XYZ file of C-alpha atoms in Angstrom:
658
model
C -8.439 -26.030 4.649
C -7.479 -22.695 2.068
C -8.194 -19.424 2.892
C -11.500 -18.943 1.012
C -11.597 -15.125 1.326
C -8.369 -14.989 -0.909
C -8.968 -18.030 -3.457
C -10.691 -15.871 -5.848
C -7.817 -13.912 -6.428
C -5.900 -17.235 -7.811
C -8.951 -18.378 -9.909
C -11.337 -15.547 -10.982
C -10.600 -14.230 -14.529
C -7.934 -11.502 -14.184
C -9.902 -8.744 -16.470
C -12.927 -8.954 -14.307
C -10.733 -8.636 -10.988
C -9.072 -5.639 -12.492
C -12.074 -3.684 -13.067
C -13.235 -4.733 -9.392
C -10.058 -3.193 -7.723
C -8.916 -0.870 -10.212
C -11.671 1.298 -10.903
C -12.102 2.346 -7.380
C -8.544 3.140 -7.144
C -8.425 5.406 -10.317
C -11.444 7.206 -9.439
C -9.793 7.951 -5.516
C -6.900 9.339 -7.462
C -8.668 11.463 -9.810
C -10.743 13.000 -6.843
C -7.057 13.891 -5.129
C -5.803 15.329 -8.624
C -8.880 17.641 -8.700
C -7.226 19.744 -5.763
C -4.630 20.515 -7.629
C -6.255 21.326 -10.917
C -9.590 23.161 -10.103
C -7.974 26.241 -8.696
C -5.851 26.527 -11.860
C -8.572 26.159 -14.496
C -10.663 29.001 -12.654
C -7.564 31.377 -11.896
C -6.430 30.833 -15.578
C -9.832 32.045 -16.977
C -10.135 35.206 -14.743
C -8.402 38.427 -14.779
C -5.441 37.040 -13.151
C -4.220 34.834 -16.157
C -0.762 33.221 -16.413
C 0.131 35.358 -13.250
C -2.280 33.845 -11.244
C -1.176 30.202 -12.347
C 2.351 31.063 -12.153
C 1.785 32.025 -8.259
C -0.027 28.601 -7.646
C 2.821 26.669 -9.444
C 5.493 28.301 -7.153
C 3.408 27.236 -4.234
C 2.532 23.784 -5.252
C 6.096 22.324 -4.226
C 5.477 23.680 -0.636
C 2.398 22.065 -0.377
C 4.234 18.662 -1.529
C 7.115 19.011 1.076
C 3.930 19.283 3.804
C 2.002 16.312 2.194
C 5.670 14.345 2.353
C 5.727 14.520 6.067
C 1.932 13.690 6.384
C 2.071 10.862 4.019
C 5.363 9.445 5.463
C 3.590 9.399 9.291
C 0.446 8.346 7.900
C 1.394 5.643 5.469
C 4.149 4.538 8.269
C 1.348 4.445 11.095
C -1.052 2.862 8.581
C 1.305 -0.202 7.590
C 2.328 -0.205 11.460
C -1.158 -0.812 12.397
C -1.573 -3.564 9.667
C 1.552 -5.162 11.573
C -0.228 -4.754 14.834
C -3.529 -6.245 13.458
C -1.387 -9.110 12.396
C 0.069 -9.783 15.685
C -3.144 -8.963 17.527
C -1.141 -5.978 19.307
C -3.763 -3.407 20.429
C -0.939 -1.449 22.880
C 1.149 -0.379 20.392
C -1.584 0.548 17.312
C -3.093 3.132 19.188
C 0.322 4.700 20.234
C 1.463 4.467 16.531
C -1.436 6.452 15.191
C -1.342 8.943 18.356
C 2.214 9.591 17.950
C 1.991 10.071 14.367
C -0.807 12.522 14.631
C 1.109 14.628 17.497
C 4.384 14.845 15.266
C 2.316 15.732 12.405
C 0.845 18.430 14.118
C 4.186 19.701 15.604
C 6.034 19.634 12.450
C 2.969 21.455 10.609
C 3.495 24.257 13.265
C 7.476 24.512 12.453
C 6.597 24.403 8.780
C 3.977 27.221 9.068
C 6.388 29.474 11.233
C 9.194 29.047 8.830
C 7.442 30.044 5.858
C 5.730 32.830 7.271
C 9.133 34.125 8.791
C 10.944 33.643 5.387
C 8.055 33.616 2.956
C 9.445 36.050 0.345
C 12.788 34.341 0.372
C 11.114 30.762 0.019
C 8.735 31.989 -2.818
C 11.422 33.515 -4.826
C 13.813 30.375 -4.228
C 10.781 28.301 -5.635
C 10.638 30.775 -8.610
C 8.338 33.718 -7.739
C 8.904 36.722 -9.918
C 8.423 40.242 -9.042
C 5.267 40.193 -11.145
C 3.897 37.087 -9.462
C 5.238 37.502 -5.781
C 2.061 39.295 -4.569
C -0.357 36.901 -5.951
C 1.886 33.876 -4.606
C 1.778 35.711 -1.200
C -1.839 36.322 -1.007
C -2.603 32.545 -1.957
C 0.005 31.030 -0.057
C -0.727 32.998 3.327
C -4.343 31.847 3.383
C -3.288 28.182 2.181
C -0.489 28.154 4.947
C -2.987 29.288 7.916
C -4.684 26.010 7.601
C -1.896 23.746 6.608
C -2.026 22.024 10.202
C -5.641 20.646 9.146
C -4.508 19.491 5.756
C -1.572 17.780 6.897
C -3.703 15.944 9.788
C -6.239 15.050 7.283
C -3.705 13.459 4.949
C -2.048 11.727 7.655
C -5.324 10.017 9.104
C -6.754 9.008 5.868
C -4.081 6.671 5.390
C -5.019 4.957 8.612
C -8.598 4.990 7.760
C -7.827 3.046 4.864
C -5.661 0.547 6.735
C -8.352 -0.085 9.238
C -10.786 -1.378 6.525
C -12.686 1.652 5.360
C -11.328 2.877 1.929
C -14.742 4.185 0.985
C -14.863 6.527 4.107
C -11.772 7.824 3.025
C -13.110 8.567 -0.571
C -16.029 10.215 0.747
C -13.777 12.496 3.141
C -11.870 13.616 -0.005
C -14.382 13.683 -2.588
C -16.676 16.108 -0.090
C -13.791 18.267 0.205
C -12.983 18.449 -3.560
C -16.768 19.134 -4.402
C -16.789 21.744 -2.229
C -13.750 23.283 -3.814
C -15.278 23.209 -7.196
C -18.566 24.823 -6.310
C -16.999 27.640 -4.173
C -13.840 28.464 -6.570
C -16.281 30.397 -9.312
C -18.586 31.871 -6.578
C -15.267 33.614 -4.755
C -13.154 34.220 -7.587
C -16.086 35.573 -9.963
C -18.937 36.216 -7.909
C -17.057 37.900 -4.908
C -14.436 39.031 -7.080
C -11.787 37.941 -4.496
C -9.396 36.831 -7.285
C -6.451 34.446 -5.980
C -7.558 34.799 -2.743
C -11.047 33.451 -3.252
C -9.219 30.358 -4.781
C -7.390 29.972 -1.736
C -10.381 30.320 0.429
C -12.131 27.529 -1.489
C -9.634 25.350 -1.422
C -9.176 25.402 2.529
C -12.991 25.331 3.182
C -12.991 22.237 1.188
C -9.926 21.031 3.130
C -11.607 21.857 6.296
C -14.843 19.780 5.583
C -12.485 16.588 4.799
C -10.710 17.307 8.139
C -14.061 17.155 9.948
C -15.213 14.244 8.267
C -11.900 12.286 8.804
C -11.627 12.727 12.009
C -15.056 11.874 12.887
C -13.954 8.454 12.091
C -12.103 8.216 15.598
C -15.599 7.436 16.999
C -16.261 4.477 14.662
C -12.730 2.825 14.169
C -12.671 -0.857 13.933
C -9.071 -1.986 14.872
C -7.932 0.766 17.399
C -9.246 3.272 19.716
C -7.510 6.646 20.437
C -7.192 8.272 23.990
C -5.281 10.498 25.334
C -2.545 8.392 26.295
C -2.005 7.773 22.383
C -0.509 10.983 22.346
C 2.233 10.152 24.887
C 5.555 10.093 22.691
C 6.920 6.702 22.273
C 10.202 6.858 20.420
C 10.449 3.296 19.877
C 7.006 2.823 18.416
C 7.410 6.129 16.366
C 11.067 5.055 15.116
C 8.983 1.969 13.517
C 6.389 4.330 12.022
C 9.196 6.350 10.300
C 10.880 3.272 9.040
C 7.686 2.234 7.329
C 7.097 5.697 6.082
C 10.436 6.818 4.668
C 9.748 5.464 1.096
C 6.718 7.650 0.840
C 8.615 10.445 2.270
C 11.473 10.059 -0.476
C 8.954 9.794 -3.683
C 7.344 12.916 -2.252
C 10.714 14.972 -1.625
C 11.941 13.558 -5.082
C 8.792 15.692 -6.791
C 9.750 18.630 -4.584
C 13.191 18.418 -6.040
C 12.130 18.359 -9.422
C 9.928 20.931 -9.201
C 12.276 23.339 -7.592
C 14.879 22.735 -10.459
C 12.562 23.136 -13.147
C 11.182 26.488 -11.792
C 14.827 27.834 -10.773
C 15.806 26.833 -14.284
C 12.672 28.259 -15.841
C 12.835 31.723 -14.286
C 16.698 31.924 -14.888
C 16.477 31.280 -18.621
C 13.107 32.359 -19.012
C 14.279 35.826 -17.844
C 16.620 36.327 -20.822
C 14.370 34.877 -23.202
C 11.324 36.264 -25.109
C 8.631 34.496 -22.634
C 10.382 36.191 -19.587
C 10.021 34.400 -16.222
C 6.242 33.794 -15.421
C 5.116 32.475 -18.656
C 7.513 29.339 -18.532
C 6.280 28.633 -14.825
C 2.830 28.879 -15.337
C 2.634 26.733 -18.630
C 4.788 24.045 -17.179
C 2.470 24.125 -14.083
C -0.374 23.332 -16.135
C 1.769 20.630 -17.970
C 2.577 19.202 -14.786
C -1.177 19.109 -13.605
C -2.649 17.719 -16.861
C 0.281 14.876 -16.583
C -0.908 14.099 -13.052
C -4.188 13.130 -14.532
C -2.513 10.600 -16.752
C -0.277 9.273 -14.416
C -2.785 8.782 -11.459
C -5.236 6.886 -14.200
C -2.075 4.358 -14.636
C -1.064 4.398 -10.779
C -4.790 3.462 -10.040
C -4.732 0.341 -12.360
C -1.626 -1.224 -11.240
C -2.543 -0.430 -7.532
C -5.774 -1.964 -8.053
C -3.835 -5.135 -9.367
C -1.413 -5.405 -6.543
C -3.532 -7.750 -4.311
C -3.931 -9.680 -7.493
C -0.175 -9.724 -8.383
C 0.996 -10.194 -4.580
C -1.358 -13.290 -4.074
C -0.663 -14.969 -7.442
C 3.153 -14.489 -6.888
C 2.849 -15.835 -3.564
C 1.193 -18.742 -4.608
C 3.545 -19.374 -7.245
C 0.835 -19.106 -10.039
C 3.603 -17.620 -12.182
C 1.450 -17.805 -15.488
C -1.127 -15.617 -13.743
C 1.543 -13.154 -12.534
C 2.681 -12.532 -15.918
C -0.860 -12.510 -17.515
C -1.822 -9.751 -14.682
C 1.111 -7.814 -15.917
C 0.876 -7.991 -19.577
C -3.058 -6.759 -18.930
C -1.714 -3.942 -16.903
C 1.031 -3.032 -19.191
C -1.181 -3.136 -22.277
C -3.800 -0.564 -20.477
C -0.674 1.490 -19.415
C 0.579 1.866 -23.064
C -3.214 2.355 -24.305
C -3.354 5.448 -21.914
C 0.100 6.802 -22.851
C -0.646 6.626 -26.309
C -4.351 8.281 -26.401
C -2.661 10.851 -23.787
C 0.469 11.458 -26.390
C -1.793 11.752 -29.187
C -3.996 14.442 -27.648
C -0.878 16.322 -26.413
C 0.697 16.214 -29.801
C -2.261 16.633 -32.294
C -4.461 19.182 -30.326
C -2.485 20.474 -27.315
C -4.205 23.847 -27.449
C -7.589 21.943 -26.518
C -6.073 21.074 -23.015
C -4.396 24.442 -22.630
C -7.355 26.656 -23.398
C -9.485 25.009 -20.509
C -6.686 26.827 -18.317
C -7.526 29.958 -20.053
C -6.682 31.908 -23.406
C -3.483 33.794 -22.940
C -1.088 35.976 -25.222
C 0.203 34.414 -28.339
C 3.585 34.039 -26.348
C 2.059 31.830 -23.466
C 0.263 29.544 -25.955
C 3.440 29.127 -27.788
C 5.376 27.970 -24.933
C 2.570 26.129 -23.349
C 2.456 24.357 -26.397
C 6.091 23.526 -26.505
C 5.892 21.792 -22.847
C 3.091 19.663 -24.056
C 4.849 18.753 -27.232
C 8.498 18.274 -25.886
C 7.905 17.708 -22.075
C 5.096 15.117 -22.263
C 6.230 13.629 -25.547
C 7.407 10.242 -24.119
C 4.667 10.166 -21.510
C 4.031 6.610 -22.407
C 7.385 6.051 -21.118
C 6.989 7.562 -18.050
C 3.790 5.708 -17.314
C 5.166 2.579 -18.176
C 8.202 2.945 -15.773
C 5.990 4.348 -13.123
C 3.913 1.173 -13.396
C 6.506 -1.105 -13.383
C 8.169 0.427 -10.172
C 4.656 -0.482 -8.235
C 4.659 -3.764 -9.935
C 7.986 -4.574 -8.208
C 6.291 -3.380 -4.869
C 3.582 -5.458 -5.428
C 5.590 -8.872 -5.882
C 7.857 -8.034 -2.959
C 11.121 -6.689 -4.567
C 11.335 -3.097 -3.004
C 14.827 -2.568 -4.192
C 14.121 -2.837 -7.784
C 10.912 -0.655 -7.064
C 13.013 2.200 -5.723
C 15.925 2.159 -8.456
C 13.415 2.176 -11.264
C 11.287 4.931 -9.388
C 14.085 7.345 -8.590
C 16.519 6.536 -11.642
C 13.953 8.751 -13.840
C 13.387 11.593 -11.422
C 16.622 12.317 -9.209
C 19.418 10.466 -10.764
C 18.531 11.586 -14.388
C 15.696 14.204 -14.911
C 16.906 16.698 -11.923
C 20.408 16.785 -13.265
C 19.561 17.210 -17.178
C 17.506 19.913 -16.200
C 20.380 21.628 -14.873
C 22.624 20.797 -17.767
C 20.863 20.788 -20.695
C 19.692 24.589 -20.565
C 23.318 25.569 -20.567
C 23.238 24.380 -24.284
C 19.695 24.582 -25.472
C 18.667 27.783 -23.608
C 15.289 27.198 -21.887
C 13.924 24.688 -23.873
C 16.500 22.418 -22.428
C 14.294 22.019 -19.373
C 11.650 20.782 -21.263
C 14.135 18.299 -23.160
C 15.103 16.918 -19.875
C 11.876 15.039 -19.339
C 12.060 12.831 -22.790
C 15.531 11.891 -22.441
C 15.171 11.059 -18.797
C 12.050 8.725 -19.986
C 14.574 6.931 -22.298
C 17.114 6.409 -19.669
C 14.525 5.307 -17.401
C 13.075 2.782 -19.795
C 16.933 1.622 -20.394
C 17.205 0.871 -16.585
C 13.611 -0.710 -16.382
C 13.918 -2.918 -18.984
C 16.790 -5.318 -17.690
C 15.259 -5.212 -14.288
C 11.986 -6.502 -16.027
C 13.689 -9.061 -17.945
C 15.505 -10.685 -14.938
C 12.448 -10.699 -13.147
C 10.258 -12.640 -15.694
C 13.279 -14.858 -16.596
C 13.145 -15.985 -12.709
C 9.309 -16.457 -13.311
C 10.088 -18.684 -16.447
C 12.403 -20.787 -14.135
C 9.922 -21.209 -11.343
C 6.837 -23.291 -12.727
C 3.207 -23.180 -11.361
C 3.315 -25.158 -8.067
C 0.758 -26.821 -6.176
C 0.896 -26.369 -2.023
C 2.332 -29.447 -0.719
C -0.004 -31.799 1.546
C 0.885 -32.138 5.314
C -1.318 -33.062 8.308
C -1.151 -32.177 11.769
C -0.056 -35.266 13.574
C -1.694 -37.473 16.478
C -0.496 -35.937 19.827
C -1.255 -36.143 23.568
C -2.031 -33.448 25.800
C 1.074 -31.728 27.489
C 3.914 -29.571 27.017
C 4.433 -27.546 23.881
C 8.208 -26.631 23.202
C 9.402 -23.980 20.916
C 12.976 -23.778 19.678
C 14.575 -20.670 18.214
C 18.327 -20.996 17.421
C 21.078 -19.323 15.530
C 22.063 -20.301 12.302
C 24.527 -23.343 12.618
C 23.526 -24.115 15.919
C 21.790 -27.332 14.613
C 18.784 -26.486 16.491
C 16.704 -28.315 13.655
C 18.573 -31.659 14.605
C 18.218 -30.835 18.428
C 14.716 -30.068 18.139
C 14.045 -33.452 16.551
C 15.879 -35.320 18.910
C 13.940 -33.772 21.493
C 10.514 -34.517 19.832
C 11.776 -38.116 19.543
C 13.173 -38.848 23.074
C 9.495 -37.316 24.344
C 7.700 -39.234 21.678
C 5.504 -36.305 20.433
C 5.379 -34.616 16.980
C 8.154 -32.493 15.601
C 7.320 -29.398 13.220
C 9.515 -27.403 11.106
C 9.188 -27.919 7.186
C 5.391 -29.390 7.994
C 4.788 -26.253 9.603
C 5.267 -24.046 6.186
C 3.402 -26.796 4.322
C 0.527 -26.482 6.637
C 0.417 -22.985 6.317
C 0.678 -22.993 2.644
C -2.514 -24.869 2.453
C -4.270 -22.516 4.910
C -3.360 -19.418 2.991
C -3.248 -20.863 -0.712
C 0.148 -19.471 -1.088
C 3.098 -21.692 -2.036
C 5.030 -23.467 0.553
C 8.355 -21.901 -1.129
C 6.902 -18.364 -0.480
C 6.044 -19.095 3.237
C 9.338 -20.636 3.828
C 10.996 -17.568 2.386
C 9.291 -14.956 4.518
C 12.139 -14.132 6.615
C 14.399 -13.803 3.333
C 12.578 -11.452 0.825
C 13.392 -7.932 1.923
C 16.581 -6.089 3.320
C 16.313 -5.036 6.760
C 15.602 -1.332 6.319
C 12.528 -2.429 4.031
C 11.561 -5.627 6.030
C 8.760 -3.793 8.158
C 7.271 -2.251 5.025
C 7.543 -5.722 3.440
C 5.595 -7.786 6.138
C 2.997 -5.285 6.043
C 1.776 -6.145 2.336
C -1.360 -8.122 1.890
C 0.051 -11.294 0.768
C 2.603 -11.388 3.396
C 0.248 -10.525 5.843
C -1.797 -13.361 4.760
C 0.911 -15.963 4.892
C 1.966 -14.753 8.539
C -1.725 -14.917 9.501
C -2.147 -18.515 8.246
C 1.142 -19.660 9.689
C -0.116 -18.333 13.027
C -3.290 -20.072 12.925
C -1.676 -23.413 11.876
C 0.861 -23.104 15.157
C -2.274 -22.538 17.016
C -3.632 -25.598 15.679
C -0.789 -27.709 16.288
C -0.554 -26.282 20.055
C -4.276 -27.167 20.557
C -3.766 -30.597 19.186
C -1.361 -31.567 22.284
C 2.380 -31.632 22.823
C 4.815 -31.122 20.170
C 8.060 -29.365 19.429
C 7.845 -26.521 17.061
C 11.193 -25.070 15.377
C 11.429 -21.434 14.220
C 8.466 -19.205 12.937
C 8.340 -16.948 16.115
C 6.268 -19.724 17.625
C 7.199 -18.626 21.010
C 5.593 -15.382 20.374
C 2.425 -16.890 18.837
C 1.828 -19.294 21.569
C 2.425 -16.904 24.120
C -0.915 -17.057 25.845
C -0.848 -20.925 26.411
C 0.081 -22.146 29.741
C 1.801 -25.225 28.967
C 4.644 -23.683 26.691
C 8.371 -23.964 27.182
C 10.527 -21.479 25.272
C 13.992 -22.417 24.181
C 16.927 -20.331 22.712
C 19.779 -22.333 20.830
C 23.202 -20.601 20.247
C 26.534 -21.475 19.794
C 29.954 -19.884 19.459
C 30.724 -18.375 16.148
C 33.780 -21.015 15.205
C 31.609 -23.867 16.064
C 28.663 -22.735 13.895
C 31.042 -21.807 11.250
C 32.393 -25.533 11.317
C 28.790 -26.998 11.294
C 27.876 -24.969 8.284
C 30.869 -26.039 6.414
C 30.311 -29.479 7.536
C 26.526 -29.524 6.616
C 26.477 -27.623 3.393
C 30.260 -27.951 1.866
C 30.916 -24.043 2.214
C 34.246 -22.474 2.447
C 34.815 -20.597 5.691
C 34.083 -17.221 4.218
C 30.951 -18.338 2.785
C 29.870 -19.778 6.030
C 30.628 -16.675 7.837
C 28.497 -14.482 5.561
C 25.431 -17.178 5.671
C 25.339 -17.304 9.215
C 25.509 -13.562 9.279
C 22.632 -13.329 7.001
C 20.533 -15.889 8.153
C 20.701 -14.405 11.773
C 19.788 -11.264 10.350
C 17.082 -12.465 8.593
C 15.496 -14.318 11.499
C 16.162 -11.344 13.882
C 13.962 -8.738 11.447
C 11.435 -11.528 10.969
C 11.045 -11.851 14.756
C 10.947 -8.063 15.423
C 8.643 -7.499 12.720
C 6.038 -10.155 14.281
C 6.534 -9.554 17.924
C 8.018 -6.024 18.149
C 10.476 -7.810 20.525
C 14.209 -8.492 20.034
C 15.266 -11.989 19.147
C 17.424 -13.808 21.010
C 16.763 -11.442 24.238
C 17.149 -14.013 27.036
C 13.997 -12.546 28.685
C 11.790 -14.089 26.031
C 12.896 -17.460 26.690
C 12.621 -20.473 29.404
C 16.124 -21.522 28.540
C 19.132 -20.690 26.539
C 21.708 -22.928 25.852
C 24.741 -23.325 24.098
C 24.745 -26.142 21.831
C 28.727 -26.394 21.557
C 28.285 -29.595 23.814
C 26.868 -31.099 20.808
C 23.342 -31.950 19.624
C 22.924 -35.219 21.783
C 23.907 -33.651 25.094
C 21.846 -30.564 24.350
C 18.781 -32.438 23.504
C 19.246 -34.217 26.757
C 19.773 -31.272 28.719
C 16.289 -29.746 27.325
C 14.472 -33.160 27.746
C 15.690 -33.061 31.635
C 14.688 -29.545 32.014
C 11.235 -30.179 30.407
C 10.778 -33.195 32.608
C 11.600 -31.121 35.657
C 9.447 -28.287 34.617
C 6.621 -30.782 34.359
C 6.932 -32.268 37.879
């Protein structure tokens, strides 16, 4: 019965799986990095020199702001598409995508207008000097004019990946990068267009990527875009934003870091022998080189996500640990190799971006030797953050990720220059890396301790019980209303099978995941991250298996099914009666105390937590409101007692069948 399509994730050699999944991820991420690096290589080797590179460094945070919105809506609609695929919801899928593209376009126009109107002020705020402002404007005006296309492309490529066509996304991105690489030397050197040539090469590549990406609309697999898709639906779009907000926060953290660094470099650079432009240009190059290193690491761990997620869900903890160890070794190896290059021969890398004055080379070398001195720790912290995402621990992922960047690095970059001058900006990075590691290690240790406490498990065996044609009764219930017991009584009175724990066991067998993992689907993430959690691959597989089992049970004949959004899963069946059991709060508290031995306060907290979890799960699965009377045939207060409640339900069922 197991889902053979994913079974290999729990059985194939891990190193072989990582090669299969990680190499394409690394390749795709390195292609994306080319857009940010190629211009600076050619500009640095032209007559523009470090002033040209300083100009592009000033503009870079502004492009990240546009990307933050594009990826927020793109990743959000992609995650929402994944949810819709799971719930077979074709109506809202195309709305989410259409709304995301519409809002992305509107925000891009607003962004362009604001930047055009306040261009000088914005560029000076992000670190432009009197010497570099002209170049920055020349470059930014051209880039800005085509920002809407750039944002739409990046928003839509996330959707293409979610639609099951990652190779198509790679082709769209790669084609733009190749065109950019070809046109850069032609425009900069051949046509002597300088920094404007670099900008035109970039946007022509982006236009090609846009055309290729949006031609996918005519060959999409799970959604169809129409004019109606672009009619704003605030309820749908609100879900998209919630799913994409973590991406937005991550990207804006980069903007904050860039802004702080640029401001401090200009302020303290102006009073140093380097001046304001050399530090900006040097650190800009350093960050671009660093992005290559970090993209390799991110590619490795992102490729490992399905392996980690599946085996964690299947309770194959030894494979989870083995996968993490391999990825950690590779991450540390990448970090060490990068560190050796940056410490032993930094000028080999710096010279790729042009040979400049002695002062420029001196500060650029300082950037590599100080700012990137603990790049291995940076890679390790970033890798571990993504690891926590893969195993369904979003809170730990955010804490680990943002501690290094926002909590530590940005404040240190503001404080240290007061005591150390311009070098204080550079020392902020390794100190933040050390603090980030100090925060990461305890989180990692506690997680692996929980793995040690959970042994590798096999899924429980269960069978679909013999039944007869007749009514299917689904029961949703508030915690403490005794809904499980009432459902069991109803099944006995009607002499039909009863499914509660058996349901999770059967779904576990179907998916290859553990019974415990399936059972805890509605408990593993806080409300504000629940939709994102449900959109992850192992959770989607568990939900898909669970839905399949519920339908098999319903096809088998008359029965009682408790929980698991069974009313929504069986919505297309004719012979279904949906029941919602509730009770007064005091009654439920007394029953929880009676059943579990809780104190009154513990019972109150338990009820609140359980009801929230059920509500979040139900909404994520169905996009409907848990407990809404319109979703059920009968809502009944169980305060009359479980036996009388069961009698009322049985009588109702019999009357409905007459």
